[in-house]
XYZ file of C-alpha atoms in Angstrom:
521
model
C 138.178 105.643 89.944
C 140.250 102.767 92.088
C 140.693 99.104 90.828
C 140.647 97.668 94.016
C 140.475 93.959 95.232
C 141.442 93.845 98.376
C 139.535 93.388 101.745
C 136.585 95.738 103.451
C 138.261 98.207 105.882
C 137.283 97.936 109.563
C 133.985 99.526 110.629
C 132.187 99.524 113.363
C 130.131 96.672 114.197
C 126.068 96.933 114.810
C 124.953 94.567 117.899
C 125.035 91.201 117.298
C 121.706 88.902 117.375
C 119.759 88.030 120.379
C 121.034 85.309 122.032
C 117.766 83.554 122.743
C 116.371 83.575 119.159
C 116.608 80.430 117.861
C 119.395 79.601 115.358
C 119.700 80.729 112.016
C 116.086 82.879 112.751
C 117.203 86.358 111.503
C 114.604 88.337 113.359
C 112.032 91.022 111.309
C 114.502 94.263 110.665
C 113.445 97.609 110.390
C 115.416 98.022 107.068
C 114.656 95.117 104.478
C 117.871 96.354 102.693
C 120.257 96.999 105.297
C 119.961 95.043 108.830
C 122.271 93.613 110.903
C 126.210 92.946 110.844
C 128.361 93.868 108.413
C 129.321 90.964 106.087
C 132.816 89.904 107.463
C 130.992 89.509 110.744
C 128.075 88.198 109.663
C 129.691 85.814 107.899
C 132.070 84.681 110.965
C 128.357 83.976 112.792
C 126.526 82.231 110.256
C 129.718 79.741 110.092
C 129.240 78.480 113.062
C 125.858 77.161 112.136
C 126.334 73.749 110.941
C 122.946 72.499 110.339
C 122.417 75.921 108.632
C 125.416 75.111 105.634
C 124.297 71.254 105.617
C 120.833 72.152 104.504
C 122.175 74.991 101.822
C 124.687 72.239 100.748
C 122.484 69.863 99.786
C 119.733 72.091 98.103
C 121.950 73.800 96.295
C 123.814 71.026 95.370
C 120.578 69.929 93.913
C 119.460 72.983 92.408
C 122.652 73.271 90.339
C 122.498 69.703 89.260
C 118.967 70.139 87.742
C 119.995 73.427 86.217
C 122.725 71.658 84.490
C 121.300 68.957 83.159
C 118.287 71.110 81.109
C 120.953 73.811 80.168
C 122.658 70.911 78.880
C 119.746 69.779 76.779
C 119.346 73.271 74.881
C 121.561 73.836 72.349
C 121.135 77.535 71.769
C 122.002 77.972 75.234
C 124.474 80.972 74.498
C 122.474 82.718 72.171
C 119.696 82.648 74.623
C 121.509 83.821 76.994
C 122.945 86.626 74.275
C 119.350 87.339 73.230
C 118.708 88.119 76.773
C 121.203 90.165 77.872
C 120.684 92.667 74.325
C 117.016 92.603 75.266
C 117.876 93.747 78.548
C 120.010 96.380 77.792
C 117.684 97.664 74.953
C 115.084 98.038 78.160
C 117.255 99.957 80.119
C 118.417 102.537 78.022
C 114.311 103.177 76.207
C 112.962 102.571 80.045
C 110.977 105.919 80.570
C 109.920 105.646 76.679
C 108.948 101.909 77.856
C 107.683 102.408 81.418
C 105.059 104.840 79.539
C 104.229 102.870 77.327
C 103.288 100.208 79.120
C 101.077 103.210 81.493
C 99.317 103.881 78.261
C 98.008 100.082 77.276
C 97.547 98.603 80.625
C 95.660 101.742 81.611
C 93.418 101.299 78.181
C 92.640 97.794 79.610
C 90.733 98.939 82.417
C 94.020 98.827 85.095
C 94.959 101.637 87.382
C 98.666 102.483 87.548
C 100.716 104.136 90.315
C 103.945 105.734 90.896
C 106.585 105.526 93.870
C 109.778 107.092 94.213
C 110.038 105.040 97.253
C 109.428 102.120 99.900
C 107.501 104.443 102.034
C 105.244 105.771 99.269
C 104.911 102.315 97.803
C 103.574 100.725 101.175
C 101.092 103.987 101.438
C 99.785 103.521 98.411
C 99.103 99.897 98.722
C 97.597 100.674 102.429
C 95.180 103.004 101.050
C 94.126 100.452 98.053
C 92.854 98.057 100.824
C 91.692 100.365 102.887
C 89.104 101.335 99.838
C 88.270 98.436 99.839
C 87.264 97.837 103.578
C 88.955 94.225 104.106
C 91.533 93.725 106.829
C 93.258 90.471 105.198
C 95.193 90.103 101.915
C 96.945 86.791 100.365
C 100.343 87.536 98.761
C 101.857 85.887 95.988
C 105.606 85.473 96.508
C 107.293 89.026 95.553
C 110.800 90.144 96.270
C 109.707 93.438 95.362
C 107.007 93.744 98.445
C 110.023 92.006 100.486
C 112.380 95.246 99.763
C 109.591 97.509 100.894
C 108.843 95.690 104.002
C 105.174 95.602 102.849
C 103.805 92.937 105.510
C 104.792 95.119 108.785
C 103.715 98.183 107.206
C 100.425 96.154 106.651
C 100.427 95.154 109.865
C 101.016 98.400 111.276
C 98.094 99.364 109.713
C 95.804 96.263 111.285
C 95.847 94.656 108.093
C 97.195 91.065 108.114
C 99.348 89.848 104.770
C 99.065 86.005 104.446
C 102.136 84.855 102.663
C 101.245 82.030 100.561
C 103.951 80.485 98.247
C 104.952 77.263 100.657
C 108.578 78.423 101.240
C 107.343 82.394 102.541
C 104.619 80.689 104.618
C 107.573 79.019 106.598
C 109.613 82.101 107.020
C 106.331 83.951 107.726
C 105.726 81.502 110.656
C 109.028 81.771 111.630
C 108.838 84.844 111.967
C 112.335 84.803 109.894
C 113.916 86.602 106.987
C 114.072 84.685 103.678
C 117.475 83.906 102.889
C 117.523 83.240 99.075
C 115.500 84.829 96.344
C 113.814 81.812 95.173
C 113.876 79.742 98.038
C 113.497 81.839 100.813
C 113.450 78.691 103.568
C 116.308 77.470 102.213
C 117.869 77.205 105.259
C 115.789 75.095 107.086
C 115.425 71.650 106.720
C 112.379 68.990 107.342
C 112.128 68.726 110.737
C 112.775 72.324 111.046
C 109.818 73.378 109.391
C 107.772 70.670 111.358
C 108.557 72.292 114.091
C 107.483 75.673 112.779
C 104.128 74.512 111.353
C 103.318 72.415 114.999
C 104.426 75.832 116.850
C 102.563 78.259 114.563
C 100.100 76.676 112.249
C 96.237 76.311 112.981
C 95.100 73.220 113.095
C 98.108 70.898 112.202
C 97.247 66.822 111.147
C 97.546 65.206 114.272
C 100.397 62.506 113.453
C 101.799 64.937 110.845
C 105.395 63.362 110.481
C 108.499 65.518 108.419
C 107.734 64.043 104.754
C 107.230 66.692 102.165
C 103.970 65.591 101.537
C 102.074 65.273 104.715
C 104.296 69.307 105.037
C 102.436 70.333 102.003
C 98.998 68.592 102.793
C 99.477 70.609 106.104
C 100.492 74.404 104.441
C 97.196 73.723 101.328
C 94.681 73.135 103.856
C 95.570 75.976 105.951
C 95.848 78.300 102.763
C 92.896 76.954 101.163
C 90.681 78.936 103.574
C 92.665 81.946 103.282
C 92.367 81.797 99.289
C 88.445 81.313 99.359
C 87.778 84.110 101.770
C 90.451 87.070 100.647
C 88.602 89.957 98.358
C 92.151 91.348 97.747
C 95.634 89.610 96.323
C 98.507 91.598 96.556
C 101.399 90.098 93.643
C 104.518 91.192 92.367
C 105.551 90.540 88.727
C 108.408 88.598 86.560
C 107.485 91.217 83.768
C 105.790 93.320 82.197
C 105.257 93.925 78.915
C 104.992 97.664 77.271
C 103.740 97.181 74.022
C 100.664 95.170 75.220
C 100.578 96.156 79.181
C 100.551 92.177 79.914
C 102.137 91.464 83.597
C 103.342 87.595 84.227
C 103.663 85.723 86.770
C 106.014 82.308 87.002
C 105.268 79.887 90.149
C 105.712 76.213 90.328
C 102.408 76.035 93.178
C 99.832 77.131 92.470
C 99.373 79.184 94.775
C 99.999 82.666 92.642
C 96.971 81.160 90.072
C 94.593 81.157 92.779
C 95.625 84.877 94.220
C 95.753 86.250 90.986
C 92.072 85.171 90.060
C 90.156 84.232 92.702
C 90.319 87.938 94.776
C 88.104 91.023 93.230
C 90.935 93.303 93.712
C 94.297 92.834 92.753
C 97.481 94.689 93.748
C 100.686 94.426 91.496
C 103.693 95.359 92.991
C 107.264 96.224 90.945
C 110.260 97.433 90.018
C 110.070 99.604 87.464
C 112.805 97.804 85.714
C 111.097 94.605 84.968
C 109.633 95.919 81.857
C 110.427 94.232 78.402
C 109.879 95.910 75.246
C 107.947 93.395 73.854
C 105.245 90.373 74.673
C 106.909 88.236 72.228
C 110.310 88.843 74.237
C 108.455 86.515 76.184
C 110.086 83.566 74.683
C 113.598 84.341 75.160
C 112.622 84.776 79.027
C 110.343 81.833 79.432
C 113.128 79.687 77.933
C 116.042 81.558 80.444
C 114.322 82.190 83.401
C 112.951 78.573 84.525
C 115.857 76.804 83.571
C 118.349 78.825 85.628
C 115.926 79.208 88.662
C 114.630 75.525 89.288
C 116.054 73.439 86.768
C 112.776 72.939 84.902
C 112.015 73.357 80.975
C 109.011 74.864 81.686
C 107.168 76.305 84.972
C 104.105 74.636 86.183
C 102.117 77.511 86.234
C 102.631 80.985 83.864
C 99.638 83.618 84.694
C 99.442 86.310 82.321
C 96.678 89.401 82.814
C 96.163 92.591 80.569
C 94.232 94.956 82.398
C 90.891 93.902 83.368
C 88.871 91.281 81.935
C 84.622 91.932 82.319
C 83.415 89.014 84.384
C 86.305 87.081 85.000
C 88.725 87.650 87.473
C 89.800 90.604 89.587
C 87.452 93.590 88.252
C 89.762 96.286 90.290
C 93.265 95.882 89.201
C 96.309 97.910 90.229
C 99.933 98.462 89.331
C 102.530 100.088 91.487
C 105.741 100.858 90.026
C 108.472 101.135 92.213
C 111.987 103.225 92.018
C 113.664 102.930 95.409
C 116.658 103.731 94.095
C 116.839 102.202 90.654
C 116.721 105.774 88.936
C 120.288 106.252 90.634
C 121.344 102.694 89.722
C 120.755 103.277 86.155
C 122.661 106.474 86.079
C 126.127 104.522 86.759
C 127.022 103.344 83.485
C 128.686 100.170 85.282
C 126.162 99.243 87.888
C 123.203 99.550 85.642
C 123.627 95.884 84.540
C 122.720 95.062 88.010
C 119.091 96.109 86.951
C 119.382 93.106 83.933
C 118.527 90.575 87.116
C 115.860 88.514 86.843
C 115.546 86.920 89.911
C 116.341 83.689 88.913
C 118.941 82.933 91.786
C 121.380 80.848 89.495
C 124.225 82.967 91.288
C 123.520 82.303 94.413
C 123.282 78.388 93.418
C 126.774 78.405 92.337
C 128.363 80.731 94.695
C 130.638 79.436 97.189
C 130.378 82.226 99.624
C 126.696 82.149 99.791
C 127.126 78.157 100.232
C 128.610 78.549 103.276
C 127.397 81.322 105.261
C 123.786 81.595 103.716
C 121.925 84.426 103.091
C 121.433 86.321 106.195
C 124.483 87.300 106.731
C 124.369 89.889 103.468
C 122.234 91.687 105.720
C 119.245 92.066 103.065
C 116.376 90.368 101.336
C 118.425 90.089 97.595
C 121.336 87.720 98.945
C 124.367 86.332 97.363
C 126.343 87.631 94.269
C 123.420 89.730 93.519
C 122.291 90.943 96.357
C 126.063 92.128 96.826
C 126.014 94.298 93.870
C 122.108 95.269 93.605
C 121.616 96.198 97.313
C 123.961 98.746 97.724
C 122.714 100.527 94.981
C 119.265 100.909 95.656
C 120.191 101.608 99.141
C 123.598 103.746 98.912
C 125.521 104.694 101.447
C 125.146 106.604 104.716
C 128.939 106.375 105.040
C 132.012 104.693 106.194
C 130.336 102.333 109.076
C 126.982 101.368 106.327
C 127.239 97.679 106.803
C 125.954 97.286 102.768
C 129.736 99.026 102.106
C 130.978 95.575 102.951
C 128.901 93.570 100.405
C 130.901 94.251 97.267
C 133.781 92.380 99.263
C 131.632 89.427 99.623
C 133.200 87.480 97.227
C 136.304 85.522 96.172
C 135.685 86.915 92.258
C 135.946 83.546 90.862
C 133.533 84.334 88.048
C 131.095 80.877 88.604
C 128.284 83.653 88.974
C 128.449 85.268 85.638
C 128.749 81.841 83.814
C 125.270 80.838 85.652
C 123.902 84.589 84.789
C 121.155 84.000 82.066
C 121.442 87.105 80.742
C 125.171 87.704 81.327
C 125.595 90.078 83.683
C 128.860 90.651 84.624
C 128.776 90.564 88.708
C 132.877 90.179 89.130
C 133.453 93.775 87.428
C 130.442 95.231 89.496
C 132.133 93.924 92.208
C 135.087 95.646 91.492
C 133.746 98.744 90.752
C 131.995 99.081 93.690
C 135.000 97.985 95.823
C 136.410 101.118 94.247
C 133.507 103.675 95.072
C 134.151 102.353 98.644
C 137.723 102.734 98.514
C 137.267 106.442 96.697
C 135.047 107.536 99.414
C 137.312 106.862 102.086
C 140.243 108.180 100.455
C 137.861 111.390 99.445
C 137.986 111.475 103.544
C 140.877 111.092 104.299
C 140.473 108.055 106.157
C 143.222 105.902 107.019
C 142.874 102.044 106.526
C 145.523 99.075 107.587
C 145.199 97.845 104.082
C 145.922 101.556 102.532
C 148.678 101.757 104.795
C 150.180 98.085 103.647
C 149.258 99.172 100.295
C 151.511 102.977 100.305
C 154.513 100.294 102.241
C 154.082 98.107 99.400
C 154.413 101.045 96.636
C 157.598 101.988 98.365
C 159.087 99.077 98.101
C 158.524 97.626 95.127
C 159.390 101.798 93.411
C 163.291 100.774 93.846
C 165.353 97.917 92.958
C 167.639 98.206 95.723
C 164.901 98.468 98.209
C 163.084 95.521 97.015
C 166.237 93.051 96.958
C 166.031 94.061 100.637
C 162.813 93.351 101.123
C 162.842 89.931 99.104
C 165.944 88.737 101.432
C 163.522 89.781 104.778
C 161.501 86.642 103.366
C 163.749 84.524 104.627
C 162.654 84.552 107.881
C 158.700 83.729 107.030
C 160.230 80.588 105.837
C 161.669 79.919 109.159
C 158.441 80.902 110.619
C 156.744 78.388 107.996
C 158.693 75.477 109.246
C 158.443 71.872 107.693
C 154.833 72.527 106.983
C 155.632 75.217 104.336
C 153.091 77.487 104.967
C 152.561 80.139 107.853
C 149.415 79.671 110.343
C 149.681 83.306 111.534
C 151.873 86.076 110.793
C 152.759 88.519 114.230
C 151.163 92.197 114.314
C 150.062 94.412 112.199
C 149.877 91.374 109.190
C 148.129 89.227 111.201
C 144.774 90.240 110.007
C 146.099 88.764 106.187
C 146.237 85.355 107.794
C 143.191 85.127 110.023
C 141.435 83.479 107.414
C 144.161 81.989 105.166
C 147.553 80.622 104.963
C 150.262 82.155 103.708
C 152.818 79.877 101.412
C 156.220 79.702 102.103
C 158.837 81.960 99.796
C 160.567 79.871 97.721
C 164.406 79.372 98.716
C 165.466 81.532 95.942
C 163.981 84.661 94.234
C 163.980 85.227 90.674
C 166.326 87.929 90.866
C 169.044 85.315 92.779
C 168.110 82.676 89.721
C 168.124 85.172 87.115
C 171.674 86.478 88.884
C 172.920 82.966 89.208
C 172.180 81.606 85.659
C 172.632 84.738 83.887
C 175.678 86.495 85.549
C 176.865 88.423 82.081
C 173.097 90.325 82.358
C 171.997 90.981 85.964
C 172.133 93.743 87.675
C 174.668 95.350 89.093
C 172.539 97.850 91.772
C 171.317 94.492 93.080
C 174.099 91.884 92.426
C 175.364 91.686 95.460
C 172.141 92.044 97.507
C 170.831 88.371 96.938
C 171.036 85.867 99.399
C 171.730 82.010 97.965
C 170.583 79.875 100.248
C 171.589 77.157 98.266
């Protein structure tokens, strides 16, 4: 396979937004994994939203802040994080010996567990669940994993309505939006924006209700508070699972998840199949990781934990769906596997400053950011050259800030890489010609022959004529013009290291090239 680090290859475009949606609204997709632009473009959009970046600048200036000041405070930081990343990679490689197990146990506790290879058969099983049961209206606790399925339209498809309510999914619910980070999914609005959003689409609003946080919150618990009392099913997804007692957990900072999880009598658990942990004392090591690098706490507010069913207390018909969608095939590459370590905690995306500034719409899927870029288009793959998710590996400057942040140290530069070269491979494998191969093959030629690259290093005078007094160029002329559309080039330097080396060292240079240099001194 390629080591490639270049730049995404052109392909074509998908239609761009509606004009009339309101900004930085990206509209319900069909595809929860794949909608939209392809990343370059998207990206060249979501730029031009300024409020958009101003709000992600702030809270995730925030976020990181907090996260650094607890990390700070633990001084086994490292060999958390170490204790972690073994744990997860034990999981992976025991995961049908694990995924079984944990069948076995939460099945002897009175829960039901169910299989699906896939979104579709995921959202029919839930569907048929409720159905059973006869209600038309669930409460959800927040769940990327019902996100990647596009569970609420199936639902709704169905004439069952979903009722998002973690605060931060109620807004994009309203908004009839797309969350745009994993933990934070309203990131991208601000106060007034989500003012406008509950006065617009929430029942019942304070009259007077002003922007403050509080009065916002007062607002979204009174609304939810009669959805909580009066749902018979909650729908969840899980942080994880544990096989050797078949314990699921749930982290929130709300509330809102407690009240879902025990107040409904049936209860729906949605997940990937490869949030399992080996162990419900490997608890610790994740309860210690996990809050830290998501909001910057020592300790979540609120940790629910359910084995099975409990006689007389709680949810008395309790389900499990395990999902694939993919992950089978992402655990086969022996690279992209550690993509499956993730644990949702966002940390990446905090520190990322690609995601900073065009957000996370514009990767085109519900797992943004320096995750999303190497998760998504593995549980997806690709349906070929034009697949906008082929652009996500590129989205990224490699600067490594993401795998410091990782909690359990997964690597997401060298995924990157690889999976720039599986998109390189592919369109080599057909034969498809790309500017940057073609700079790339001019390059090889060059630089295979002394003489010939003498040449080439004397044609640089003339970019720094083009470069001028500033001592950089703007924009190169065509074909290299697409290098400098979103960078500057530096000026050469007035002389080469073969004209030093040939100037200082006369008794050892070169005689093919000798003559070729050009002193400008």
């Amino acid at each position: 396979m390629s080591t490639f680090l270049g730049i995404p290859g052109l392909r074509k475009t998908q239609p761009a937004h509606d004009p009339n949606i309101l900004p930085g609204t990206a509209p319900i997709p069909d595809e929860p994994l794949r909608w939209g632009q392809d990343f370059p473009h998207a990206a060249r959009e979501a730029l031009k939203n300024e409020q958009m970046r101003r709000n992600l600048g702030h809270a995730t200036a925030t976020i990181r802040a907090k996260r650094a000041q607890v990390v700070g405070e633990a001084p086994d930081w490292e060999d958390l994080r170490d204790t972690g990343s073994q744990l997860k990679i034990n999981t992976l490689a025991a995961l049908p010996a694990l995924l079984e197990q944990f069948e076995t146990n939460f099945t002897a506790r009175g829960g039901t567990v169910h299989w699906a290879r896939d979104a579709q058969e995921a959202n029919e099983i839930v569907t048929a669940l409720i159905k059973a049961t006869g209600e038309t209206e669930v409460v959800k606790v927040k769940s990327m994993a019902t996100q990647e399925i596009g569970l609420n339209e199936y639902l709704a498809e169905h004439d069952i309505a979903a009722y998002e309510t973690d605060l931060a999914e109620l807004i994009v619910q309203l908004g009839e939006d797309m969350p745009s980070h994993i933990l934070v999914p309203a990131i991208h609005r601000n106060r007034a924006e989500i003012k406008d959003i509950f006065l617009r689409r929430m029942e019942h609003t304070p009259e007077g209700m002003t922007d403050a946080p509080r009065e916002l919150a007062m607002a979204a618990r009174e609304h939810l508070r009669k959805k909580f009392l009066a749902a018979k099913v909650a729908i969840s997804g899980a942080n994880f699972a544990a096989a050797d007692t078949g314990t699921l957990t749930v982290v929130e900072s709300e509330g809102n998840g407690r009240m879902c999880l025990t107040l409904p009598e049936t209860l729906i658990t949605v997940m990937g199949i490869e949030k399992i942990i080996p162990s419900f004392t490997d608890l610790e090591v994740f309860m210690q990781l996990l809050p830290r690098s998501s909001t910057g706490e020592r300790m979540n507010p609120y940790t629910s934990l359910w084995t099975g069913v409990t006689p007389g207390d709680g949810p008395q018909n309790v389900h499990i769906v395990l999902v694939d969608a993919g992950r089978t095939k992402a655990l086969a590459d022996d690279v992209g596997r550690a993509a499956l370590k993730c644990i949702r905690c966002s940390a990446c995306l905090n520190v990322c400053p690609v995601y900073e500034r065009v957000g996370g719409h514009a990767y085109g899927s519900v797992y943004p950011g320096p995750i999303g870029a190497i998760l998504t288009p593995q549980l997806t793959g690709s349906t070929g050259h034009s697949d906008p998710n082929n652009s996500l590996p590129f989205a990224s400057s490699l600067c490594g800030a993401c795998f410091d942040a990782c909690p359990v140290k997964i690597d997401i530069p060298s995924l990157l890489v690889h999976l720039r070269a599986r998109v390189v491979d592919e369109d080599k494998a057909a034969h498809r010609p790309t500017g940057w191969g073609a700079a790339m093959s001019a390059a090889s030629y060059v630089m295979a022959d002394s003489k010939r690259f003498a040449l080439a290093e004397k044609g640089t005078g003339a970019l720094r004529a083009l470069a001028g007094k500033k001592g950089y160029v703007a924009k190169l002329p065509f074909p290299a013009n697409g290098w400098t559309q979103s960078r500057d080039l530096p000026a050469p330097p007035k002389e080469t290291f073969r004209q030093w080396w040939d100037r200082t060292h006369p008794q050892d240079s070169d005689p093919a090239t000798q003559n070729n240099g050009d002193n400008n001194e």
